[in-house]
């Protein structure tokens, strides 16, 4: 139904900075919507999320989203990208070659946005070719928050110049801890 698809589009959740201020917002498409969207529907979802993010970024706030890397190769993406956007690229597409992933990273950067991806939940930065502008940490059901916090510590120590973002954190104490460990932007669950 239309209502069900709209529920998965553009959820806006606040991102906190180290001083506790709202630094921006995360815009999220549901996994189901990303997996099912094809052709014109995929293009429409891409435009809707990038337009919402652009409005936030132009207003001086950070706008974060996670999208399949192949979506950023679509011609309608380039004119909507701008500084202030953090685009977390998904590599979960089996058919996406490493060269196409790199092309998506460069396309995001050409638009003035920052390109990153999700860190391995066990602490590794994941793929590093090319080097990301940021890493996204997110606790999972299989990896408890303690292991995620330890991943913050070890990765921040090994890559101090990189920007770190954490989402879906359980409680204000965990958000505060993540921010004190070097995470630049954090969001609770």
Tab-separated table of N, CA, C and O in Angstrom, residues 45-92:
chain	number	residue	atom	x	y	z
A	45	UNK	N	12.405	7.192	-5.045
A	45	UNK	CA	12.852	7.126	-3.652
A	45	UNK	C	14.192	7.839	-3.475
A	45	UNK	O	14.404	8.556	-2.500
A	46	UNK	N	15.090	7.642	-4.424
A	46	UNK	CA	16.394	8.294	-4.378
A	46	UNK	C	16.236	9.812	-4.393
A	46	UNK	O	16.820	10.521	-3.573
A	47	UNK	N	15.430	10.311	-5.305
A	47	UNK	CA	15.216	11.761	-5.385
A	47	UNK	C	14.568	12.298	-4.123
A	47	UNK	O	14.957	13.352	-3.622
A	48	UNK	N	13.578	11.591	-3.596
A	48	UNK	CA	12.879	12.068	-2.395
A	48	UNK	C	13.839	12.180	-1.211
A	48	UNK	O	13.846	13.192	-0.501
A	49	UNK	N	14.662	11.162	-1.005
A	49	UNK	CA	15.558	11.204	0.159
A	49	UNK	C	16.648	12.249	-0.035
A	49	UNK	O	16.994	12.980	0.890
A	50	UNK	N	17.197	12.355	-1.247
A	50	UNK	CA	18.256	13.342	-1.471
A	50	UNK	C	17.722	14.768	-1.400
A	50	UNK	O	18.418	15.668	-0.917
A	51	UNK	N	16.494	15.000	-1.840
A	51	UNK	CA	15.906	16.341	-1.721
A	51	UNK	C	15.688	16.722	-0.257
A	51	UNK	O	15.963	17.855	0.147
A	52	UNK	N	15.202	15.775	0.537
A	52	UNK	CA	15.002	16.041	1.972
A	52	UNK	C	16.346	16.318	2.649
A	52	UNK	O	16.477	17.243	3.455
A	53	UNK	N	17.353	15.538	2.290
A	53	UNK	CA	18.687	15.742	2.854
A	53	UNK	C	19.268	17.077	2.418
A	53	UNK	O	19.898	17.774	3.214
A	54	UNK	N	19.069	17.426	1.161
A	54	UNK	CA	19.606	18.684	0.635
A	54	UNK	C	19.034	19.876	1.398
A	54	UNK	O	19.761	20.811	1.758
A	55	UNK	N	17.738	19.845	1.688
A	55	UNK	CA	17.114	20.935	2.446
A	55	UNK	C	17.760	21.071	3.828
A	55	UNK	O	17.997	22.183	4.306
A	56	UNK	N	18.060	19.956	4.465
A	56	UNK	CA	18.707	19.973	5.773
A	56	UNK	C	20.133	20.500	5.670
A	56	UNK	O	20.557	21.344	6.470
A	57	UNK	N	20.887	20.008	4.682
A	57	UNK	CA	22.281	20.420	4.518
A	57	UNK	C	22.393	21.901	4.165
A	57	UNK	O	23.256	22.603	4.691
A	58	UNK	N	21.521	22.388	3.299
A	58	UNK	CA	21.538	23.800	2.907
A	58	UNK	C	21.225	24.691	4.113
A	58	UNK	O	21.721	25.809	4.226
A	59	UNK	N	20.445	24.169	5.058
A	59	UNK	CA	20.113	24.915	6.277
A	59	UNK	C	21.257	24.875	7.295
A	59	UNK	O	21.115	25.399	8.399
A	60	UNK	N	22.382	24.227	6.945
A	60	UNK	CA	23.544	24.231	7.824
A	60	UNK	C	23.639	23.055	8.779
A	60	UNK	O	24.432	23.085	9.719
A	61	UNK	N	22.849	22.035	8.563
A	61	UNK	CA	22.906	20.854	9.424
A	61	UNK	C	23.421	19.653	8.630
A	61	UNK	O	23.348	19.624	7.415
A	62	UNK	N	23.898	18.657	9.346
A	62	UNK	CA	24.375	17.426	8.730
A	62	UNK	C	23.175	16.569	8.334
A	62	UNK	O	22.193	16.494	9.079
A	63	UNK	N	23.265	15.929	7.179
A	63	UNK	CA	22.216	15.025	6.706
A	63	UNK	C	22.871	13.685	6.377
A	63	UNK	O	23.750	13.611	5.526
A	64	UNK	N	22.464	12.634	7.077
A	64	UNK	CA	23.040	11.298	6.934
A	64	UNK	C	22.020	10.350	6.342
A	64	UNK	O	20.839	10.392	6.700
A	65	UNK	N	22.478	9.477	5.432
A	65	UNK	CA	21.639	8.384	4.948
A	65	UNK	C	22.514	7.213	4.570
A	65	UNK	O	23.733	7.346	4.414
A	66	UNK	N	21.895	6.060	4.412
A	66	UNK	CA	22.567	4.857	3.924
A	66	UNK	C	21.810	4.378	2.701
A	66	UNK	O	20.601	4.161	2.762
A	67	UNK	N	22.523	4.250	1.582
A	67	UNK	CA	21.908	3.859	0.312
A	67	UNK	C	22.768	2.829	-0.402
A	67	UNK	O	23.991	2.815	-0.238
A	68	UNK	N	22.147	1.994	-1.242
A	68	UNK	CA	22.947	1.098	-2.080
A	68	UNK	C	23.861	1.926	-2.984
A	68	UNK	O	23.432	2.932	-3.563
A	69	UNK	N	25.114	1.513	-3.093
A	69	UNK	CA	26.085	2.265	-3.891
A	69	UNK	C	25.614	2.455	-5.331
A	69	UNK	O	25.817	3.516	-5.922
A	70	UNK	N	24.963	1.460	-5.903
A	70	UNK	CA	24.522	1.559	-7.299
A	70	UNK	C	23.525	2.693	-7.512
A	70	UNK	O	23.461	3.265	-8.597
A	71	UNK	N	22.758	3.042	-6.480
A	71	UNK	CA	21.792	4.134	-6.619
A	71	UNK	C	22.503	5.468	-6.855
A	71	UNK	O	21.983	6.332	-7.533
A	72	UNK	N	23.703	5.621	-6.291
A	72	UNK	CA	24.428	6.887	-6.431
A	72	UNK	C	25.060	7.043	-7.805
A	72	UNK	O	25.580	8.109	-8.130
A	73	UNK	N	24.999	6.016	-8.621
A	73	UNK	CA	25.503	6.079	-9.990
A	73	UNK	C	24.427	6.554	-10.963
A	73	UNK	O	24.713	6.799	-12.127
A	74	UNK	N	23.209	6.693	-10.493
A	74	UNK	CA	22.107	7.168	-11.347
A	74	UNK	C	22.308	8.655	-11.655
A	74	UNK	O	22.725	9.417	-10.795
A	75	UNK	N	21.983	9.070	-12.892
A	75	UNK	CA	22.237	10.469	-13.276
A	75	UNK	C	21.476	11.496	-12.444
A	75	UNK	O	21.946	12.613	-12.262
A	76	UNK	N	20.322	11.146	-11.906
A	76	UNK	CA	19.558	12.125	-11.120
A	76	UNK	C	20.152	12.378	-9.742
A	76	UNK	O	19.787	13.332	-9.067
A	77	UNK	N	21.105	11.535	-9.300
A	77	UNK	CA	21.709	11.730	-7.974
A	77	UNK	C	22.665	12.914	-7.957
A	77	UNK	O	22.648	13.722	-7.027
A	78	UNK	N	23.503	13.029	-8.963
A	78	UNK	CA	24.584	14.027	-8.971
A	78	UNK	C	24.120	15.452	-8.687
A	78	UNK	O	24.710	16.121	-7.840
A	79	UNK	N	23.067	15.965	-9.347
A	79	UNK	CA	22.703	17.361	-9.084
A	79	UNK	C	22.085	17.611	-7.703
A	79	UNK	O	21.955	18.756	-7.286
A	80	UNK	N	21.732	16.547	-6.980
A	80	UNK	CA	21.094	16.716	-5.671
A	80	UNK	C	22.091	16.633	-4.513
A	80	UNK	O	21.759	16.987	-3.385
A	81	UNK	N	23.295	16.163	-4.782
A	81	UNK	CA	24.315	16.049	-3.730
A	81	UNK	C	24.893	17.414	-3.405
A	81	UNK	O	24.996	18.274	-4.278
A	82	UNK	N	25.260	17.620	-2.142
A	82	UNK	CA	25.843	18.903	-1.743
A	82	UNK	C	26.646	18.733	-0.458
A	82	UNK	O	26.499	17.730	0.242
A	83	UNK	N	27.487	19.709	-0.130
A	83	UNK	CA	28.213	19.657	1.150
A	83	UNK	C	27.230	19.570	2.313
A	83	UNK	O	26.126	20.113	2.251
A	84	UNK	N	27.642	18.877	3.356
A	84	UNK	CA	26.787	18.685	4.525
A	84	UNK	C	26.102	17.336	4.530
A	84	UNK	O	25.527	16.926	5.534
A	85	UNK	N	26.165	16.611	3.406
A	85	UNK	CA	25.569	15.283	3.322
A	85	UNK	C	26.620	14.230	3.656
A	85	UNK	O	27.766	14.327	3.224
A	86	UNK	N	26.209	13.233	4.434
A	86	UNK	CA	27.017	12.052	4.711
A	86	UNK	C	26.282	10.870	4.085
A	86	UNK	O	25.192	10.512	4.542
A	87	UNK	N	26.868	10.286	3.041
A	87	UNK	CA	26.226	9.178	2.339
A	87	UNK	C	26.973	7.894	2.691
A	87	UNK	O	28.130	7.711	2.323
A	88	UNK	N	26.299	7.012	3.423
A	88	UNK	CA	26.855	5.715	3.776
A	88	UNK	C	26.479	4.750	2.655
A	88	UNK	O	25.300	4.468	2.442
A	89	UNK	N	27.490	4.282	1.925
A	89	UNK	CA	27.267	3.422	0.765
A	89	UNK	C	27.205	1.963	1.190
A	89	UNK	O	28.088	1.471	1.881
A	90	UNK	N	26.170	1.281	0.739
A	90	UNK	CA	26.021	-0.148	1.010
A	90	UNK	C	26.696	-0.945	-0.085
A	90	UNK	O	26.528	-0.648	-1.254
A	91	UNK	N	27.405	-1.972	0.318
A	91	UNK	CA	28.068	-2.854	-0.649
A	91	UNK	C	27.360	-4.192	-0.729
A	91	UNK	O	27.944	-5.153	-1.201
A	92	UNK	N	26.135	-4.299	-0.290
A	92	UNK	CA	25.469	-5.595	-0.229
A	92	UNK	C	24.879	-6.055	-1.556
A	92	UNK	O	24.154	-7.024	-1.611
